[in-house]
Coordinates of C-alpha atoms in Angstrom, one line a residue:
M202 CA 0.0 0.0 0.0
S203 CA 1.4 3.4 -1.0
W204 CA 2.3 6.0 1.6
I205 CA 0.2 8.9 0.4
H206 CA 1.4 11.4 3.0
A207 CA 4.8 11.9 1.3
A208 CA 2.9 13.9 -1.4
A209 CA 2.4 16.7 1.2
F210 CA 6.1 17.6 0.9
S211 CA 8.3 18.9 -1.9
P212 CA 12.0 18.4 -1.0
E213 CA 14.6 18.8 -3.7
P214 CA 17.3 16.6 -2.3
L215 CA 16.8 13.2 -0.7
Y216 CA 16.1 14.7 2.6
L217 CA 17.3 12.5 5.5
N218 CA 17.9 15.3 8.0
T219 CA 14.8 15.6 10.1
A220 CA 16.8 15.0 13.3
S221 CA 18.4 18.4 12.5
M222 CA 15.4 20.3 11.0
G223 CA 12.0 19.0 10.1
L224 CA 10.4 19.7 6.7
P225 CA 7.1 21.6 6.7
P226 CA 4.1 19.9 5.0
K227 CA 2.3 22.0 2.4
A228 CA -0.5 22.8 4.9
T229 CA 2.1 24.5 7.0
T230 CA 3.8 26.6 4.3
D231 CA 0.3 27.6 3.1
A232 CA -0.7 28.7 6.6
L233 CA 2.5 30.7 7.0
T234 CA 2.1 32.3 3.6
R235 CA -1.5 33.4 4.4
E236 CA -0.3 34.7 7.8
L237 CA 2.5 36.8 6.4
A238 CA 0.2 38.3 3.8
G239 CA -2.2 39.3 6.6
W240 CA 0.5 40.7 8.6
S241 CA 2.0 42.8 5.7
A242 CA -1.6 44.1 5.0
G243 CA -1.9 45.3 8.6
R244 CA -4.7 42.9 9.3
R245 CA -3.3 41.2 12.4
Q246 CA -3.1 42.1 16.1
A247 CA -1.6 40.3 19.1
S248 CA -4.8 38.9 20.4
D249 CA -5.5 37.1 17.1
Y250 CA -2.9 34.5 18.1
D251 CA -4.4 33.4 21.4
G252 CA -6.5 30.8 19.7
T253 CA -3.6 29.6 17.6
V254 CA -1.5 29.0 20.7
G255 CA -4.3 27.4 22.6
R256 CA -5.0 25.0 19.8
S257 CA -1.3 24.2 19.4
R258 CA -1.2 23.4 23.2
A259 CA -4.2 21.1 22.9
L260 CA -2.9 19.3 19.8
Y261 CA 0.4 18.7 21.5
A262 CA -1.3 17.4 24.6
Q263 CA -3.2 15.0 22.5
L264 CA -0.1 13.8 20.7
V265 CA 1.8 13.1 23.9
R266 CA -1.2 11.9 25.9
V267 CA -1.4 14.4 28.7
P268 CA -4.2 16.8 29.9
T269 CA -3.9 20.2 28.2
E270 CA -3.5 21.8 31.7
W271 CA -0.1 20.0 32.0
V272 CA 1.4 21.8 28.9
A273 CA 3.4 25.0 29.0
I274 CA 4.7 26.7 25.9
G275 CA 8.2 28.0 25.3
N276 CA 10.7 28.8 22.5
Q277 CA 13.6 26.3 23.1
V278 CA 14.3 23.3 25.3
S279 CA 17.2 24.7 27.4
P280 CA 15.2 27.5 29.1
L281 CA 12.4 24.9 30.0
V282 CA 15.0 22.5 31.4
G283 CA 16.5 25.4 33.3
L284 CA 13.3 25.9 35.2
I285 CA 13.7 22.4 36.6
A286 CA 17.4 22.7 37.2
A287 CA 16.9 25.7 39.3
S288 CA 14.4 23.7 41.5
V289 CA 16.8 20.9 42.4
P290 CA 18.0 21.1 46.0
D291 CA 21.6 21.9 46.7
G292 CA 23.9 18.9 46.7
A293 CA 21.3 16.6 45.0
E294 CA 22.3 13.9 42.5
V295 CA 21.2 14.2 38.9
L296 CA 21.7 11.3 36.5
F297 CA 22.3 11.7 32.7
A298 CA 23.1 9.6 29.7
E299 CA 26.6 9.9 28.5
H300 CA 27.0 12.1 25.5
D301 CA 23.3 13.3 25.6
F302 CA 22.4 16.6 23.9
T303 CA 23.8 19.4 26.1
S304 CA 20.5 21.3 26.2
V305 CA 19.4 18.8 28.8
S306 CA 22.6 18.7 30.8
F307 CA 24.1 22.2 30.7
P308 CA 21.2 23.9 32.5
F309 CA 22.0 21.6 35.5
A310 CA 25.8 22.0 35.1
A311 CA 25.3 25.8 35.4
H312 CA 24.3 25.1 39.1
A313 CA 27.6 23.4 39.9
D314 CA 28.3 26.1 42.5
R315 CA 25.3 24.7 44.5
G316 CA 27.1 21.3 44.8
L317 CA 24.8 19.4 42.4
R318 CA 26.3 15.9 41.8
L319 CA 26.0 15.3 38.1
R320 CA 26.6 11.8 37.0
E321 CA 26.7 10.4 33.4
V322 CA 26.3 6.7 32.5
P323 CA 25.7 4.8 29.3
V324 CA 22.1 5.2 28.2
H325 CA 21.4 1.5 28.5
R326 CA 22.6 1.6 32.1
I327 CA 20.3 4.5 33.2
A328 CA 17.7 2.4 34.9
D329 CA 20.3 0.3 36.7
E330 CA 22.1 3.4 38.0
I331 CA 19.1 5.1 39.6
G332 CA 19.4 4.9 43.4
P333 CA 17.9 6.3 46.5
D334 CA 20.2 9.4 46.3
T335 CA 19.1 10.2 42.8
A336 CA 16.9 13.3 42.8
W337 CA 16.3 13.5 39.1
V338 CA 17.0 11.3 36.1
V339 CA 17.3 13.4 32.9
V340 CA 17.5 11.7 29.5
S341 CA 16.5 12.0 25.9
A342 CA 14.0 9.4 24.8
L343 CA 16.1 9.1 21.6
Q344 CA 19.8 9.9 21.5
S345 CA 20.6 12.5 19.0
S346 CA 24.1 11.3 18.2
T347 CA 23.4 7.6 17.8
G348 CA 19.7 7.0 17.5
A349 CA 19.7 4.8 20.6
V350 CA 16.3 4.5 22.1
A351 CA 16.2 4.8 25.9
D352 CA 14.4 2.1 27.8
L353 CA 11.7 4.4 29.2
E354 CA 9.7 1.6 30.8
A355 CA 12.7 0.5 32.8
I356 CA 13.7 4.1 33.7
E357 CA 10.1 4.8 34.8
A358 CA 10.0 1.7 37.0
A359 CA 13.3 2.3 38.6
A360 CA 12.5 5.9 39.3
R361 CA 9.3 5.0 41.0
R362 CA 11.1 2.5 43.2
H363 CA 13.5 5.1 44.4
G364 CA 11.3 8.1 44.5
T365 CA 13.3 9.8 41.7
R366 CA 11.9 12.5 39.5
T367 CA 12.0 12.0 35.7
L368 CA 12.7 14.6 33.0
I369 CA 12.5 13.2 29.5
D370 CA 13.5 15.1 26.4
L371 CA 11.1 14.1 23.6
T372 CA 12.7 16.3 20.9
Q373 CA 14.0 13.4 18.9
A374 CA 11.0 11.2 19.6
A375 CA 7.6 13.0 19.5
G376 CA 6.3 13.2 16.0
W377 CA 7.5 9.8 14.8
M378 CA 7.5 7.7 18.0
Q379 CA 4.4 6.9 20.1
V380 CA 5.1 8.5 23.5
D381 CA 3.1 8.9 26.7
A382 CA 4.4 11.9 28.6
S383 CA 1.9 11.3 31.4
R384 CA 4.3 8.6 32.8
F385 CA 6.9 11.2 33.7
D386 CA 7.2 14.1 36.0
A387 CA 8.3 16.4 33.3
T388 CA 9.0 16.3 29.5
V389 CA 10.4 18.9 27.1
C390 CA 10.2 19.0 23.3
A391 CA 11.6 21.4 20.7
A392 CA 9.0 21.4 17.9
Y393 CA 11.3 22.2 14.9
K394 CA 12.5 18.6 14.3
W395 CA 10.1 15.7 14.1
L396 CA 7.0 17.9 14.8
L397 CA 7.8 19.7 11.5
C398 CA 7.3 23.2 13.0
P399 CA 9.1 26.5 12.5
R400 CA 12.0 27.0 14.8
G401 CA 11.0 28.9 17.9
T402 CA 8.3 26.8 19.5
A403 CA 8.7 24.2 22.3
F404 CA 6.7 22.5 24.9
L405 CA 7.0 21.5 28.6
T406 CA 4.8 19.1 30.4
L407 CA 4.6 19.0 34.2
T408 CA 2.6 16.8 36.5
P409 CA 0.3 19.0 38.7
E410 CA 2.4 18.6 41.9
L411 CA 5.2 20.4 40.1
H412 CA 3.1 23.4 39.1
T413 CA 3.6 25.0 42.5
S414 CA 7.0 23.5 43.5
I415 CA 8.9 24.9 40.5
R416 CA 9.6 28.6 40.5
P417 CA 8.3 30.4 37.3
L418 CA 11.6 32.1 36.6
A419 CA 10.2 33.8 33.4
A420 CA 7.0 35.0 35.0
N421 CA 5.4 37.4 32.5
W422 CA 2.0 38.8 31.4
Y423 CA 1.3 35.9 29.1
A424 CA 1.6 33.4 32.0
G425 CA -1.3 35.1 33.8
E426 CA -4.6 33.4 34.5
D427 CA -6.0 36.1 32.2
P428 CA -3.1 37.3 30.1
W429 CA -4.9 40.4 28.9
A430 CA -5.6 41.4 32.5
S431 CA -2.0 40.7 33.6
I432 CA -0.3 43.4 31.5
Y433 CA 0.3 46.1 34.1
G434 CA 1.2 46.3 37.8
L435 CA 1.5 44.0 40.8
P436 CA 0.6 41.7 42.4
L437 CA 1.9 38.6 40.7
R438 CA -1.1 36.8 39.3
L439 CA -0.2 33.6 37.3
A440 CA -2.3 30.8 35.9
A441 CA -2.9 27.9 38.3
D442 CA -1.9 25.2 35.8
A443 CA 1.2 24.7 33.6
R444 CA 0.4 28.0 31.7
R445 CA 2.1 29.8 34.6
F446 CA 5.4 28.7 32.9
D447 CA 4.4 30.1 29.5
V448 CA 6.5 32.7 27.7
S449 CA 5.0 35.2 25.3
P450 CA 4.7 33.5 21.9
A451 CA 6.5 34.2 18.7
W452 CA 3.3 34.7 16.8
H453 CA 4.0 33.5 13.3
A454 CA 6.0 30.4 14.4
W455 CA 2.9 29.2 16.3
V456 CA 0.7 29.5 13.2
G457 CA 3.1 27.0 11.5
T458 CA 3.1 24.9 14.7
E459 CA -0.7 24.5 14.7
A460 CA -0.7 23.5 11.1
S461 CA 2.1 20.9 11.4
L462 CA 0.6 19.4 14.6
E463 CA -2.8 19.1 12.8
F464 CA -1.1 17.3 9.9
L465 CA 0.7 14.8 12.1
L466 CA -2.3 14.0 14.2
G467 CA -4.3 13.5 11.0
I468 CA -2.0 10.6 10.3
G469 CA -1.8 9.3 13.9
A470 CA 1.2 8.4 16.1
R471 CA 0.9 4.6 15.5
D472 CA 1.1 5.0 11.7
L473 CA 3.9 7.5 11.9
E474 CA 6.0 5.2 14.0
A475 CA 5.3 2.2 11.9
H476 CA 6.2 4.1 8.7
A477 CA 9.4 5.6 10.1
L478 CA 10.6 2.2 11.3
A479 CA 9.7 0.6 8.0
V480 CA 11.6 3.2 6.0
S481 CA 14.7 2.9 8.3
G482 CA 14.5 -0.9 8.1
A483 CA 14.3 -0.8 4.3
F484 CA 17.4 1.4 4.1
A485 CA 19.2 -0.9 6.5
A486 CA 18.3 -4.0 4.5
A487 CA 19.4 -2.5 1.3
A488 CA 22.7 -1.5 2.9
G489 CA 23.3 -4.9 4.4
L490 CA 23.0 -3.5 8.0
P491 CA 21.0 -4.8 11.0
D492 CA 17.6 -3.2 11.6
A493 CA 18.3 -0.7 14.5
R494 CA 14.5 -0.1 15.1
S495 CA 15.1 3.6 15.2
A496 CA 14.2 6.5 13.0
I497 CA 17.8 7.8 13.4
L498 CA 20.8 5.8 12.1
A499 CA 24.4 6.8 12.9
L500 CA 26.8 5.3 10.4
A501 CA 30.6 5.0 10.7
P502 CA 32.7 4.6 7.6
A503 CA 34.5 1.4 6.8
D504 CA 38.2 1.7 6.6
G505 CA 39.2 3.9 3.6
A506 CA 35.6 4.5 2.6
A507 CA 35.2 8.1 3.7
Q508 CA 35.7 9.7 0.2
Q509 CA 33.5 7.1 -1.5
I510 CA 30.7 7.8 1.0
R511 CA 31.0 11.5 0.3
D512 CA 30.9 10.9 -3.4
T513 CA 27.8 8.6 -3.0
L514 CA 26.0 11.2 -1.0
A515 CA 26.7 13.9 -3.6
R516 CA 25.6 11.6 -6.4
F517 CA 22.3 10.9 -4.7
D518 CA 21.9 14.6 -3.6
V519 CA 21.4 13.6 0.0
M520 CA 20.8 16.1 2.8
A521 CA 22.0 14.5 6.0
A522 CA 24.1 15.4 9.0
N523 CA 27.5 14.6 10.5
R524 CA 27.3 14.1 14.3
A525 CA 30.1 12.9 16.6
G526 CA 32.1 12.0 13.5
N527 CA 29.5 9.8 12.0
L528 CA 27.0 10.1 9.2
R529 CA 23.5 10.6 10.7
L530 CA 20.4 9.7 8.6
S531 CA 16.9 10.3 9.9
F532 CA 13.7 8.9 8.3
H533 CA 10.3 10.5 8.6
V534 CA 6.8 11.0 7.1
H535 CA 8.1 12.5 3.8
N536 CA 10.4 9.5 3.0
T537 CA 9.5 6.2 1.5
A538 CA 11.3 2.9 1.2
E539 CA 11.5 3.3 -2.6
D540 CA 13.3 6.6 -2.0
V541 CA 16.0 5.3 0.4
E542 CA 16.7 1.7 -0.9
P543 CA 18.9 2.8 -3.8
L544 CA 21.0 4.9 -1.4
G545 CA 21.3 2.0 0.9
A546 CA 22.4 -0.3 -1.9
A547 CA 25.0 2.2 -3.0
L548 CA 26.4 2.4 0.6
R549 CA 26.5 -1.4 1.1
G550 CA 29.9 -2.3 2.5
L551 CA 30.9 1.3 3.0
V552 CA 29.3 1.9 6.4
H553 CA 28.4 0.2 9.6
I554 CA 25.9 1.1 12.3
V555 CA 27.3 2.8 15.4
S556 CA 26.0 1.1 18.6
G557 CA 24.2 3.3 21.0
R558 CA 25.3 1.2 23.9

């Protein structure tokens, strides 16, 4: 059965770089084009975007399976992680995966003067290393550099046993992988990758008990219970739910975010995951590689094959990334097995999969 959703995209190269920057579907570029025309005509005002942000929040909540009241909006991952890092008690232990993306670890490292004990372990060892002294475990659901999938079930279970809080970065997972953010104390997600949104929108989910225990360091008018009644003067009057952590939105980026989330939810998380894994598996089979069961593949060159790989990528006009010295390919809704199998066959014998362990 053909994958009809690829027709919603129009990339010129063989685009295998969603892990760096997602492609917008036609519905998103159309929405942004209309929006910019309205702006240039002087037909937009700030309050027009309240509905757009609200619908985006609700769509994301549906995608990651949490109540809308648990979702705060932001612009990037690191400021959202920073809210949690600032709440960790002095001297507490925080556990990370080795070589995880630094937007999840640097905000905690910035509190080194408070004696935080930051410990990195291999991603497959995370659950085993959680102990009674671990205050938070912080890990990406999917490792950016290798495509290794964290064992979230084991991490969740170990954290519950030891009373450890969990912060999961969904940036490389939400949009192609089925995720249930309600299982964790907090999750963060930058929307410009697998959610196919313009850069500048991000989401934070927090369980209700964290709504009052984390300080809203970016408290602002938009985080008010009634934003338009929170513009001037004291006292502080913030929303009672996760909206208390909102930042004022970059308007046009949220127009694109709403359109992209509607597109993805129209397909459904189950079908998106099945498709991404099928395309990744088709590439791997053509290349004579094991199926890594991930939408991200990190490939190291065989001895002496680096130039041949570069020539092959140029011949197929591939847009990909180099991360940690390896070729990183990512497969999403706009790709099909028929697109990637010829490239896989051309790379057979030239690359091998980098283990995420």
